[in-house]
């Protein structure tokens, strides 16, 4: 790479990873391009697809900001779970499609993380039918949750409310980033042309809209199996 | 009196008549309309519920002593409500899936590939044009034409644009394409008079599973009432679907499967030697095996006899009930776990989603369309079913049924990962269907294509009579 | 144009992509190393497939690892696809092959498209983008094109990218290729057989499946910021095999309704049922590389009872093209066959 501009070239190469450029990118370029080429904030949770394997062990990651951001608020949330273990266990057993579920407090957010089979709305609807009052006591501690109570009588709105708080899942198939979400571009056009080099920007702009995200659909040790299939095959009953 | 019965009280005059009962006419015509002149359309709606002589009168749930020459009902899509001038707040109060429309929920319903909305027949490929579906039920074409003309004349012809009319007819009494007897079993409702009163081994459904504003089978859960209350209450939601049936492919698959099964080492477990005699005079083993395949896939023999009560022959020695049966002890050696009937309504059989037991029931009202298929003269004409799938919540009932049970098969681990053999979004390369046998073994059928594809459809709201008056007054 | 010509045209198209291709050598994956060992089907493999190598006993194998280029010049350290061709030696001089590579998908869904693609992907002269273009790219939040490797004057990458921008079927492969890197060892990469095969179970159940090899040693690539080394992969493998066998797990993804079963440009979702079909142990590098590597010709269409090709049109075309290529360079279908 001889030539007069080669020092300039290596300077620019170094610049790409410099603090200055990082600052410029994050604080100026991202807002500019977010304005110039807006994208839709994609919904949280997995996309609807037909193949059965896509509908097993789907991941839910709810981020629910606590109203009270002190230790008292966090303790209230912890108690709401701890004092309702029977309700939660029986409810999840009766929903029948949940592999794992856990409640985690992270940075004053109540996080509900689970892996479930089938459709998201059905899962939430069945769960609310089983333990609406527990949901009510948790939702009462969450910012923006008051309008949802009692959840059993606001079931459609509550399912939407929960869906809106399930984090965005970055697609495993990278080109989906180019296809979906760009306003007035590409998705409508049947076949390109695209600019694959803009893929990183597509990701950046989507993460600008969706600050929380699940990176890909996540690893599964035994993909394609439902809770009941595992219980059935392992002789645990269902 | 049960709690449901006491909270079930509704006035039959407030409810459209096609929700809780079947009319049993020979023909139906669905007019697919777009609101052209909103004020004229509203005025006409008012005429339909006020005895106006030139407007067809909406049939209600009220008891009748003499059957009218025709019945008339309407359903409105989201675009229809918008076109009539419903307020933003009111539109926003409808459920998400209704606002998205059937086309917007296509993947959930298995409407993919050639069944995808962009391949639907006009005007369904442009959901914004499908606004009001007016359904006329009658026995003869003259009456259908007469009522259609009344609709077309609405507002001196200015109220609506008629995009298409879809006719269905019972070409063979209660049999549908594929040759099954249909219209056998519907949910029975607590506190609602059921003239047929066939016992069906299932709890009666609370009225809230069909009508909006009442307690549902889900303990404590009420589906949201679209606002204002007068608009939402006593309404119901309907999934209107034009389902094309590939009879030639279906019959061809019965041939293939019958040949395969006759060769199968376990074939005598399905059809004992000589048992074909009970299928009818001169019925060959191959013909009997074809009927077995058809029955196993559906859950009923083609004559309507349920496998659960007559597992080995369509002609049981003693007459059996067509409706009063169950899947006792989780047995599937009669009716397979994956049979259409059992997937769509597992009755008392164990299901994975215990919390959802009995919550996904639907009223199904379908009338065939197209000419009867003649195996002697196979043709490629489109034929199928004009289906209405009615419920209080499309998301909680119709969609839940389609995406978890008809496709995917989550309700029982032994069918999970497979789709309904008749209605499912199947692919020849990957389809499978297990026939459990008494010996504990399974026969696995593979390689069947998708038999039923979607040619159009819409989610409609079936407003109550006060709601129609309300819309007329906007 | 004549359908019959297609296999020859495919081979010619590949050869044309590498101007310094030496006649008599493989048109692609020219530089490689033959290794022998054995494969043992897992205890459950036989429940899925009746093929001989899945019955649970040791089956001798010959594997050829390769760099994907058809050029005789070796650049181990360049980011590029690697190949792993496996011959399972079955009874009675029979054999079946599994051809795999580090890309998860192909650039083309049909042989016709591949002809077009390879025309576009011919090497073009490359030099670093001017500094101002890099800055313009960066201002658009677009990663600047990487500088060519030292000594690299031509590359097929710009043509491939261009093609992919205009042909969506090529996009996943193009993105995958851009992120590949160079493996630290042939034994430390995942190799995908890409095409769909149909397997038959003892109860005659047929399944549409895709195979891939996962290295037991784990996957690792070289440091992309360090200057690339041209010749290390073969030495590394010789060294490695002196101490330990190199092991690969054969995994099989089972396709489902709605998956792109016949389209090799589309990888299947990662959460398809993943079946452990067996373990490969590579033990030694035969001294006679002429017989065990250079003269041997693999073919993705070499099937055995219980294992069939799907109707993937590229698979069918490749099977024919590999045969054309074998004849052109005088390769033998099997080192043990008398033919």
Short mmCIF file of N, CA and C in Angstrom, two decimals, chain B residues 353-419:
data_model
loop_
_atom_site.label_atom_id
_atom_site.label_comp_id
_atom_site.label_asym_id
_atom_site.label_seq_id
_atom_site.Cartn_x
_atom_site.Cartn_y
_atom_site.Cartn_z
N UNK B 353 -52.49 -27.41 28.21
CA UNK B 353 -52.81 -26.09 28.75
C UNK B 353 -54.08 -26.17 29.59
N UNK B 354 -53.92 -26.76 30.78
CA UNK B 354 -55.10 -26.97 31.63
C UNK B 354 -55.84 -25.68 31.91
N UNK B 355 -55.10 -24.59 32.03
CA UNK B 355 -55.74 -23.31 32.34
C UNK B 355 -56.72 -22.89 31.25
N UNK B 356 -56.53 -23.43 30.05
CA UNK B 356 -57.35 -22.99 28.91
C UNK B 356 -58.50 -23.93 28.62
N UNK B 357 -58.70 -24.93 29.48
CA UNK B 357 -59.73 -25.92 29.21
C UNK B 357 -61.07 -25.26 28.90
N UNK B 358 -61.69 -25.68 27.82
CA UNK B 358 -63.01 -25.22 27.37
C UNK B 358 -63.07 -23.73 27.04
N UNK B 359 -61.93 -23.05 27.02
CA UNK B 359 -62.00 -21.60 26.77
C UNK B 359 -61.89 -21.26 25.29
N UNK B 360 -61.63 -22.25 24.43
CA UNK B 360 -61.38 -21.93 23.03
C UNK B 360 -62.50 -22.44 22.14
N UNK B 361 -63.71 -22.47 22.69
CA UNK B 361 -64.80 -23.00 21.89
C UNK B 361 -65.30 -21.95 20.89
N UNK B 362 -65.78 -22.45 19.78
CA UNK B 362 -66.24 -21.56 18.71
C UNK B 362 -67.59 -22.04 18.23
N UNK B 363 -68.39 -21.11 17.76
CA UNK B 363 -69.55 -21.51 16.97
C UNK B 363 -69.08 -21.52 15.52
N UNK B 364 -69.30 -22.65 14.85
CA UNK B 364 -68.86 -22.77 13.45
C UNK B 364 -70.09 -22.83 12.57
N UNK B 365 -70.16 -21.92 11.63
CA UNK B 365 -71.27 -22.00 10.68
C UNK B 365 -70.67 -21.93 9.29
N UNK B 366 -70.70 -23.08 8.64
CA UNK B 366 -70.10 -23.11 7.31
C UNK B 366 -71.08 -23.65 6.30
N UNK B 367 -71.01 -23.10 5.10
CA UNK B 367 -71.83 -23.61 3.99
C UNK B 367 -70.87 -23.82 2.82
N UNK B 368 -70.98 -24.98 2.15
CA UNK B 368 -70.06 -25.24 1.04
C UNK B 368 -70.29 -24.28 -0.13
N UNK B 369 -69.26 -24.08 -0.91
CA UNK B 369 -69.43 -23.36 -2.19
C UNK B 369 -68.79 -24.19 -3.30
N UNK B 370 -69.21 -23.93 -4.50
CA UNK B 370 -68.69 -24.67 -5.66
C UNK B 370 -69.49 -25.94 -5.89
N UNK B 371 -69.27 -26.50 -7.08
CA UNK B 371 -70.00 -27.71 -7.46
C UNK B 371 -69.45 -28.91 -6.71
N UNK B 372 -70.30 -29.91 -6.52
CA UNK B 372 -69.83 -31.15 -5.92
C UNK B 372 -68.76 -31.75 -6.82
N UNK B 373 -67.75 -32.33 -6.23
CA UNK B 373 -66.66 -32.95 -6.99
C UNK B 373 -67.13 -34.31 -7.49
N UNK B 374 -66.91 -34.55 -8.76
CA UNK B 374 -67.27 -35.84 -9.33
C UNK B 374 -65.98 -36.60 -9.65
N UNK B 375 -65.70 -37.65 -8.88
CA UNK B 375 -64.44 -38.36 -9.09
C UNK B 375 -64.33 -38.94 -10.49
N UNK B 376 -65.49 -39.18 -11.13
CA UNK B 376 -65.45 -39.71 -12.49
C UNK B 376 -65.01 -38.64 -13.48
N UNK B 377 -65.32 -37.39 -13.16
CA UNK B 377 -64.93 -36.28 -14.05
C UNK B 377 -64.19 -35.22 -13.24
N UNK B 378 -62.96 -35.53 -12.81
CA UNK B 378 -62.24 -34.58 -11.96
C UNK B 378 -62.02 -33.24 -12.67
N UNK B 379 -62.20 -32.15 -11.96
CA UNK B 379 -61.99 -30.83 -12.56
C UNK B 379 -61.17 -29.99 -11.60
N UNK B 380 -60.74 -28.83 -12.06
CA UNK B 380 -59.93 -27.96 -11.22
C UNK B 380 -60.70 -26.76 -10.70
N UNK B 381 -62.03 -26.83 -10.79
CA UNK B 381 -62.82 -25.70 -10.31
C UNK B 381 -62.64 -25.52 -8.82
N UNK B 382 -62.70 -24.26 -8.38
CA UNK B 382 -62.54 -24.02 -6.95
C UNK B 382 -63.83 -24.40 -6.23
N UNK B 383 -63.66 -25.06 -5.11
CA UNK B 383 -64.79 -25.41 -4.24
C UNK B 383 -64.29 -25.39 -2.82
N UNK B 384 -65.21 -25.28 -1.90
CA UNK B 384 -64.74 -25.25 -0.52
C UNK B 384 -65.84 -24.90 0.44
N UNK B 385 -65.46 -24.10 1.43
CA UNK B 385 -66.40 -23.77 2.50
C UNK B 385 -66.36 -22.27 2.77
N UNK B 386 -67.56 -21.68 2.88
CA UNK B 386 -67.64 -20.31 3.38
C UNK B 386 -67.87 -20.44 4.87
N UNK B 387 -66.84 -20.18 5.64
CA UNK B 387 -66.92 -20.48 7.07
C UNK B 387 -67.05 -19.23 7.91
N UNK B 388 -67.88 -19.34 8.93
CA UNK B 388 -67.94 -18.29 9.95
C UNK B 388 -67.55 -18.94 11.28
N UNK B 389 -66.56 -18.37 11.93
CA UNK B 389 -66.10 -18.90 13.20
C UNK B 389 -66.31 -17.80 14.23
N UNK B 390 -67.32 -18.02 15.08
CA UNK B 390 -67.83 -16.93 15.91
C UNK B 390 -67.40 -17.14 17.37
N UNK B 391 -67.04 -16.04 18.02
CA UNK B 391 -66.58 -16.14 19.41
C UNK B 391 -66.57 -14.73 20.03
N UNK B 392 -66.34 -14.68 21.33
CA UNK B 392 -66.29 -13.37 22.00
C UNK B 392 -64.91 -12.74 21.86
N UNK B 393 -63.88 -13.57 21.67
CA UNK B 393 -62.52 -13.04 21.52
C UNK B 393 -61.81 -13.79 20.42
N UNK B 394 -61.48 -13.09 19.35
CA UNK B 394 -60.75 -13.74 18.25
C UNK B 394 -59.38 -14.19 18.73
N UNK B 395 -58.76 -13.35 19.57
CA UNK B 395 -57.42 -13.70 20.06
C UNK B 395 -57.46 -14.88 21.01
N UNK B 396 -58.43 -14.86 21.92
CA UNK B 396 -58.48 -15.88 22.96
C UNK B 396 -59.10 -17.18 22.49
N UNK B 397 -59.84 -17.14 21.41
CA UNK B 397 -60.53 -18.36 20.98
C UNK B 397 -60.08 -18.78 19.57
N UNK B 398 -60.49 -18.03 18.57
CA UNK B 398 -60.20 -18.46 17.19
C UNK B 398 -58.69 -18.56 16.93
N UNK B 399 -57.97 -17.50 17.24
CA UNK B 399 -56.53 -17.52 16.96
C UNK B 399 -55.81 -18.53 17.86
N UNK B 400 -56.23 -18.57 19.13
CA UNK B 400 -55.59 -19.50 20.05
C UNK B 400 -55.73 -20.93 19.54
N UNK B 401 -56.91 -21.23 19.04
CA UNK B 401 -57.18 -22.56 18.49
C UNK B 401 -56.31 -22.82 17.26
N UNK B 402 -56.27 -21.84 16.37
CA UNK B 402 -55.54 -22.03 15.12
C UNK B 402 -54.04 -22.17 15.35
N UNK B 403 -53.46 -21.30 16.17
CA UNK B 403 -52.00 -21.28 16.22
C UNK B 403 -51.41 -22.27 17.22
N UNK B 404 -52.18 -22.67 18.23
CA UNK B 404 -51.63 -23.62 19.20
C UNK B 404 -52.09 -25.05 18.97
N UNK B 405 -53.28 -25.21 18.43
CA UNK B 405 -53.87 -26.55 18.38
C UNK B 405 -54.01 -27.10 16.98
N UNK B 406 -54.66 -26.34 16.07
CA UNK B 406 -54.83 -26.83 14.69
C UNK B 406 -53.44 -26.97 14.07
N UNK B 407 -52.67 -25.91 14.12
CA UNK B 407 -51.26 -26.04 13.77
C UNK B 407 -50.48 -26.16 15.08
N UNK B 408 -49.34 -26.75 15.02
CA UNK B 408 -48.43 -26.92 16.15
C UNK B 408 -48.82 -28.09 17.08
N UNK B 409 -50.11 -28.20 17.45
CA UNK B 409 -50.51 -29.35 18.26
C UNK B 409 -49.94 -29.33 19.67
N UNK B 410 -50.06 -28.18 20.34
CA UNK B 410 -49.50 -28.09 21.69
C UNK B 410 -50.33 -28.81 22.74
N UNK B 411 -51.58 -29.14 22.41
CA UNK B 411 -52.45 -29.64 23.47
C UNK B 411 -52.09 -31.02 23.97
N UNK B 412 -51.34 -31.78 23.18
CA UNK B 412 -50.95 -33.12 23.60
C UNK B 412 -49.53 -33.38 23.06
N UNK B 413 -48.61 -33.80 23.95
CA UNK B 413 -47.21 -33.96 23.50
C UNK B 413 -47.07 -34.98 22.37
N UNK B 414 -48.06 -35.86 22.23
CA UNK B 414 -47.93 -36.88 21.19
C UNK B 414 -48.23 -36.35 19.80
N UNK B 415 -48.77 -35.15 19.71
CA UNK B 415 -48.99 -34.56 18.38
C UNK B 415 -48.22 -33.26 18.20
N UNK B 416 -47.54 -32.82 19.24
CA UNK B 416 -46.84 -31.54 19.15
C UNK B 416 -45.80 -31.59 18.02
N UNK B 417 -45.83 -30.55 17.21
CA UNK B 417 -44.93 -30.50 16.06
C UNK B 417 -45.62 -30.92 14.77
N UNK B 418 -46.85 -31.37 14.86
CA UNK B 418 -47.59 -31.72 13.65
C UNK B 418 -48.79 -30.79 13.53
N UNK B 419 -49.31 -30.69 12.31
CA UNK B 419 -50.48 -29.85 12.07
C UNK B 419 -51.70 -30.73 11.79
#
